[in-house]
């Protein structure tokens, strides 16, 4: 049974309401309340409070397999630059990654499935807080997501600018890179800029270290071991004629293989530890571990491929294309439970703005495609 136009129109209204009231990670109080209220109105069993603002709603229809469908709810600390009627009313906060659309599509799928019940088994609808670098997925797992709501598999999607509207990209194995952040402190000896021989210059040491770190992907790893090392912040020095005693570097590295991830971390640590011998400064590093590689389980990825191909046609489904070097905390759920993560294209007649862009807005034309895909996946897997 096709999803009714009236439900799609309602989902668009929900999406725009979420867009107008964006909330940062672990602060999704109003979003969580509204999501729980809607799910209860559909007749689902609603459980709130996992990871603070997370919501899990259960739809049962007899014995059978149990699967989970996940959407993220949080916004970003970005000031929106658009003129839409539903523009963010929270200064400096906006839905720049489409989580408003993800939530609306999953809500509409829940409403449709609760009405039609063309499946046998159980679906857990998981609305996750704090995806944006705050580890909401990990926290939900740690607080018992899969022990309280056992699942045979869990699935998630993300809207993807740069892909045609409604098309799907899915693969077996790595879909998104790991993410780790670090802060390196180089401590030397301050002196007058006219007499550098009397000090130990952490600025020159920082320049050498930055270039050395860039050789890790190009010279220490195979070209097949995709890795990106980025220094994103440099701070040090106050006076124009004084060499400082300290420079701080901050950055990230990303990999598509968790074993390579450990090797890269070890290499960075060895480069920092060698600074007294290389540059006559002391080096220390602090780590801020992020997300592991988002790794699809082969069987579950193949199921998504089959459902999407049956729904859209083979030409509209990309299989085993290039992974993204961006990261996604759904990886933490995939480490704890079989499942798959896929992208769904959002470009209509005009290209969508990039994710995390102040001018981005979720394309409402994607909503019926996302709802149809979620519905088809449930009806196929729980046939």
Tab-separated table of C-alpha atoms in Angstrom, residues 95-306:
chain	number	residue	atom	x	y	z
A	95	UNK	CA	19.599	21.849	11.126
A	96	UNK	CA	22.472	21.906	8.638
A	97	UNK	CA	22.798	18.126	8.266
A	98	UNK	CA	19.212	17.079	7.601
A	99	UNK	CA	18.462	15.410	10.910
A	100	UNK	CA	15.104	17.196	10.854
A	101	UNK	CA	14.323	15.312	7.651
A	102	UNK	CA	15.651	12.007	8.956
A	103	UNK	CA	13.364	12.258	11.990
A	104	UNK	CA	10.335	13.247	9.925
A	105	UNK	CA	10.814	10.376	7.465
A	106	UNK	CA	11.148	7.792	10.224
A	107	UNK	CA	8.094	9.183	12.011
A	108	UNK	CA	6.056	8.930	8.813
A	109	UNK	CA	7.279	5.371	8.239
A	110	UNK	CA	6.216	4.471	11.787
A	111	UNK	CA	2.784	6.011	11.232
A	112	UNK	CA	2.300	4.166	7.936
A	113	UNK	CA	3.467	0.797	9.260
A	114	UNK	CA	1.317	1.143	12.378
A	115	UNK	CA	-1.698	1.597	10.115
A	116	UNK	CA	-0.987	-1.017	7.429
A	117	UNK	CA	0.831	-3.703	9.486
A	118	UNK	CA	1.965	-5.600	6.399
A	119	UNK	CA	4.765	-7.346	8.267
A	120	UNK	CA	5.298	-10.048	10.888
A	121	UNK	CA	7.663	-9.290	13.729
A	122	UNK	CA	8.827	-6.236	15.638
A	123	UNK	CA	10.281	-2.874	14.645
A	124	UNK	CA	12.110	-0.602	17.083
A	125	UNK	CA	12.192	3.016	15.906
A	126	UNK	CA	15.317	4.578	17.427
A	127	UNK	CA	15.539	8.366	17.642
A	128	UNK	CA	19.083	9.186	18.665
A	129	UNK	CA	20.439	12.372	20.253
A	130	UNK	CA	23.865	13.932	19.799
A	131	UNK	CA	25.209	12.443	16.573
A	132	UNK	CA	27.345	15.504	15.817
A	133	UNK	CA	30.676	14.624	17.484
A	134	UNK	CA	29.061	14.005	20.874
A	135	UNK	CA	28.705	10.235	20.775
A	136	UNK	CA	24.969	9.821	21.228
A	137	UNK	CA	24.988	6.399	19.555
A	138	UNK	CA	27.744	5.131	21.828
A	139	UNK	CA	25.885	6.429	24.873
A	140	UNK	CA	22.660	4.704	23.819
A	141	UNK	CA	24.567	1.433	23.422
A	142	UNK	CA	26.288	1.873	26.789
A	143	UNK	CA	22.938	2.550	28.456
A	144	UNK	CA	21.500	-0.708	27.165
A	145	UNK	CA	19.909	-0.049	23.773
A	146	UNK	CA	20.452	-3.606	22.551
A	147	UNK	CA	19.986	-5.328	25.910
A	148	UNK	CA	16.690	-3.548	26.578
A	149	UNK	CA	15.567	-3.772	22.950
A	150	UNK	CA	17.246	-6.852	21.420
A	151	UNK	CA	17.447	-6.653	17.622
A	152	UNK	CA	18.504	-8.983	14.850
A	153	UNK	CA	19.735	-5.986	12.850
A	154	UNK	CA	19.623	-2.193	12.788
A	155	UNK	CA	19.598	0.208	9.826
A	156	UNK	CA	20.154	3.925	9.267
A	157	UNK	CA	20.180	6.325	6.333
A	158	UNK	CA	21.573	9.781	5.629
A	159	UNK	CA	20.525	12.292	3.005
A	160	UNK	CA	23.374	12.873	0.565
A	161	UNK	CA	23.858	16.056	-1.501
A	162	UNK	CA	25.567	15.361	-4.799
A	163	UNK	CA	23.427	12.302	-5.538
A	164	UNK	CA	20.223	12.436	-7.620
A	165	UNK	CA	17.005	12.628	-5.654
A	166	UNK	CA	15.927	9.299	-4.192
A	167	UNK	CA	18.855	7.247	-5.473
A	168	UNK	CA	20.596	4.971	-2.979
A	169	UNK	CA	24.264	4.219	-2.304
A	170	UNK	CA	25.143	1.198	-0.183
A	171	UNK	CA	28.150	-1.062	0.181
A	172	UNK	CA	29.519	-3.999	2.098
A	173	UNK	CA	32.265	-2.961	4.501
A	174	UNK	CA	33.454	0.584	5.164
A	175	UNK	CA	30.961	3.361	4.354
A	176	UNK	CA	32.358	6.196	6.492
A	177	UNK	CA	35.755	6.854	8.040
A	178	UNK	CA	36.819	6.737	11.656
A	179	UNK	CA	37.457	10.044	13.413
A	180	UNK	CA	40.016	10.883	16.089
A	181	UNK	CA	40.987	14.359	17.285
A	182	UNK	CA	44.213	15.338	18.994
A	183	UNK	CA	45.954	18.277	20.626
A	184	UNK	CA	49.747	18.498	20.452
A	185	UNK	CA	51.633	20.844	22.774
A	186	UNK	CA	55.201	21.736	21.830
A	187	UNK	CA	57.138	23.414	24.631
A	188	UNK	CA	60.457	25.120	23.945
A	189	UNK	CA	62.303	28.082	25.411
A	190	UNK	CA	61.236	31.659	24.742
A	191	UNK	CA	63.767	34.222	23.591
A	192	UNK	CA	64.159	37.420	21.576
A	193	UNK	CA	63.515	36.933	17.876
A	194	UNK	CA	66.890	38.517	17.133
A	195	UNK	CA	68.706	35.798	19.117
A	196	UNK	CA	67.003	32.462	18.312
A	197	UNK	CA	70.128	30.539	19.315
A	198	UNK	CA	69.348	31.353	22.946
A	199	UNK	CA	65.995	29.602	22.866
A	200	UNK	CA	64.256	26.519	21.541
A	201	UNK	CA	61.775	27.562	18.869
A	202	UNK	CA	58.441	25.662	19.007
A	203	UNK	CA	57.163	27.458	15.903
A	204	UNK	CA	59.818	25.957	13.641
A	205	UNK	CA	59.278	22.632	15.391
A	206	UNK	CA	55.550	22.906	14.710
A	207	UNK	CA	56.158	23.631	11.027
A	208	UNK	CA	58.431	20.600	10.715
A	209	UNK	CA	56.002	18.380	12.602
A	210	UNK	CA	53.048	19.449	10.456
A	211	UNK	CA	54.938	18.502	7.308
A	212	UNK	CA	56.099	15.237	8.862
A	213	UNK	CA	52.532	14.274	9.772
A	214	UNK	CA	51.507	14.776	6.151
A	215	UNK	CA	53.968	12.069	5.111
A	216	UNK	CA	52.058	9.447	7.113
A	217	UNK	CA	49.345	8.900	4.455
A	218	UNK	CA	51.714	9.383	1.514
A	219	UNK	CA	54.870	7.561	2.687
A	220	UNK	CA	54.119	5.373	5.696
A	221	UNK	CA	50.910	3.774	4.409
A	222	UNK	CA	49.882	2.015	1.235
A	223	UNK	CA	47.816	4.107	-1.209
A	224	UNK	CA	45.029	1.562	-0.624
A	225	UNK	CA	44.949	2.410	3.106
A	226	UNK	CA	42.939	5.617	2.795
A	227	UNK	CA	43.860	8.083	5.538
A	228	UNK	CA	43.541	11.838	5.986
A	229	UNK	CA	45.602	13.727	8.581
A	230	UNK	CA	44.586	17.371	9.034
A	231	UNK	CA	46.009	20.081	11.276
A	232	UNK	CA	43.106	22.467	11.718
A	233	UNK	CA	44.280	24.878	14.430
A	234	UNK	CA	47.630	26.452	15.332
A	235	UNK	CA	48.137	28.801	18.268
A	236	UNK	CA	51.265	30.278	19.792
A	237	UNK	CA	53.057	33.544	20.347
A	238	UNK	CA	51.866	37.007	21.320
A	239	UNK	CA	54.622	39.499	20.513
A	240	UNK	CA	55.996	39.997	17.021
A	241	UNK	CA	59.600	40.092	18.231
A	242	UNK	CA	59.533	37.199	20.706
A	243	UNK	CA	59.788	33.488	20.035
A	244	UNK	CA	57.144	31.853	22.237
A	245	UNK	CA	57.763	29.062	24.667
A	246	UNK	CA	54.759	27.046	23.508
A	247	UNK	CA	52.766	26.190	20.388
A	248	UNK	CA	49.561	24.145	20.364
A	249	UNK	CA	48.404	22.188	17.311
A	250	UNK	CA	44.972	20.651	16.987
A	251	UNK	CA	43.714	18.359	14.308
A	252	UNK	CA	42.078	15.129	13.257
A	253	UNK	CA	42.856	11.966	11.398
A	254	UNK	CA	40.453	9.668	9.579
A	255	UNK	CA	40.808	6.118	8.289
A	256	UNK	CA	38.685	3.474	6.548
A	257	UNK	CA	40.190	0.560	8.453
A	258	UNK	CA	40.309	0.188	12.223
A	259	UNK	CA	43.699	-1.585	12.108
A	260	UNK	CA	45.142	1.277	10.062
A	261	UNK	CA	43.601	3.633	12.595
A	262	UNK	CA	45.703	2.101	15.373
A	263	UNK	CA	48.852	2.271	13.244
A	264	UNK	CA	48.319	5.938	12.417
A	265	UNK	CA	47.772	6.788	16.049
A	266	UNK	CA	51.037	5.055	16.925
A	267	UNK	CA	52.915	6.917	14.190
A	268	UNK	CA	51.609	10.303	15.331
A	269	UNK	CA	52.619	9.505	18.900
A	270	UNK	CA	56.125	8.493	17.782
A	271	UNK	CA	56.589	11.716	15.813
A	272	UNK	CA	55.558	13.791	18.821
A	273	UNK	CA	57.760	11.784	21.194
A	274	UNK	CA	60.782	12.369	18.921
A	275	UNK	CA	60.606	16.162	19.195
A	276	UNK	CA	63.377	16.529	21.837
A	277	UNK	CA	65.815	14.825	19.453
A	278	UNK	CA	64.494	16.418	16.261
A	279	UNK	CA	63.771	20.001	17.330
A	280	UNK	CA	65.014	20.420	20.919
A	281	UNK	CA	61.451	20.956	22.195
A	282	UNK	CA	59.206	18.787	24.327
A	283	UNK	CA	56.126	17.275	22.741
A	284	UNK	CA	52.959	16.032	24.418
A	285	UNK	CA	49.757	14.775	22.844
A	286	UNK	CA	46.219	14.514	24.181
A	287	UNK	CA	43.706	12.316	22.366
A	288	UNK	CA	39.981	12.832	21.901
A	289	UNK	CA	38.805	9.566	20.359
A	290	UNK	CA	35.831	9.921	18.090
A	291	UNK	CA	34.025	7.277	16.077
A	292	UNK	CA	35.205	3.977	14.634
A	293	UNK	CA	34.844	3.154	10.948
A	294	UNK	CA	31.196	2.846	9.911
A	295	UNK	CA	31.357	-0.734	8.678
A	296	UNK	CA	28.333	-2.362	7.082
A	297	UNK	CA	27.712	-6.042	7.708
A	298	UNK	CA	27.677	-7.871	4.345
A	299	UNK	CA	24.352	-9.705	4.703
A	300	UNK	CA	22.468	-6.636	5.933
A	301	UNK	CA	23.994	-4.402	3.258
A	302	UNK	CA	22.930	-6.901	0.599
A	303	UNK	CA	19.364	-6.836	1.954
A	304	UNK	CA	19.227	-3.049	1.626
A	305	UNK	CA	20.593	-3.350	-1.901
A	306	UNK	CA	17.919	-5.875	-2.866
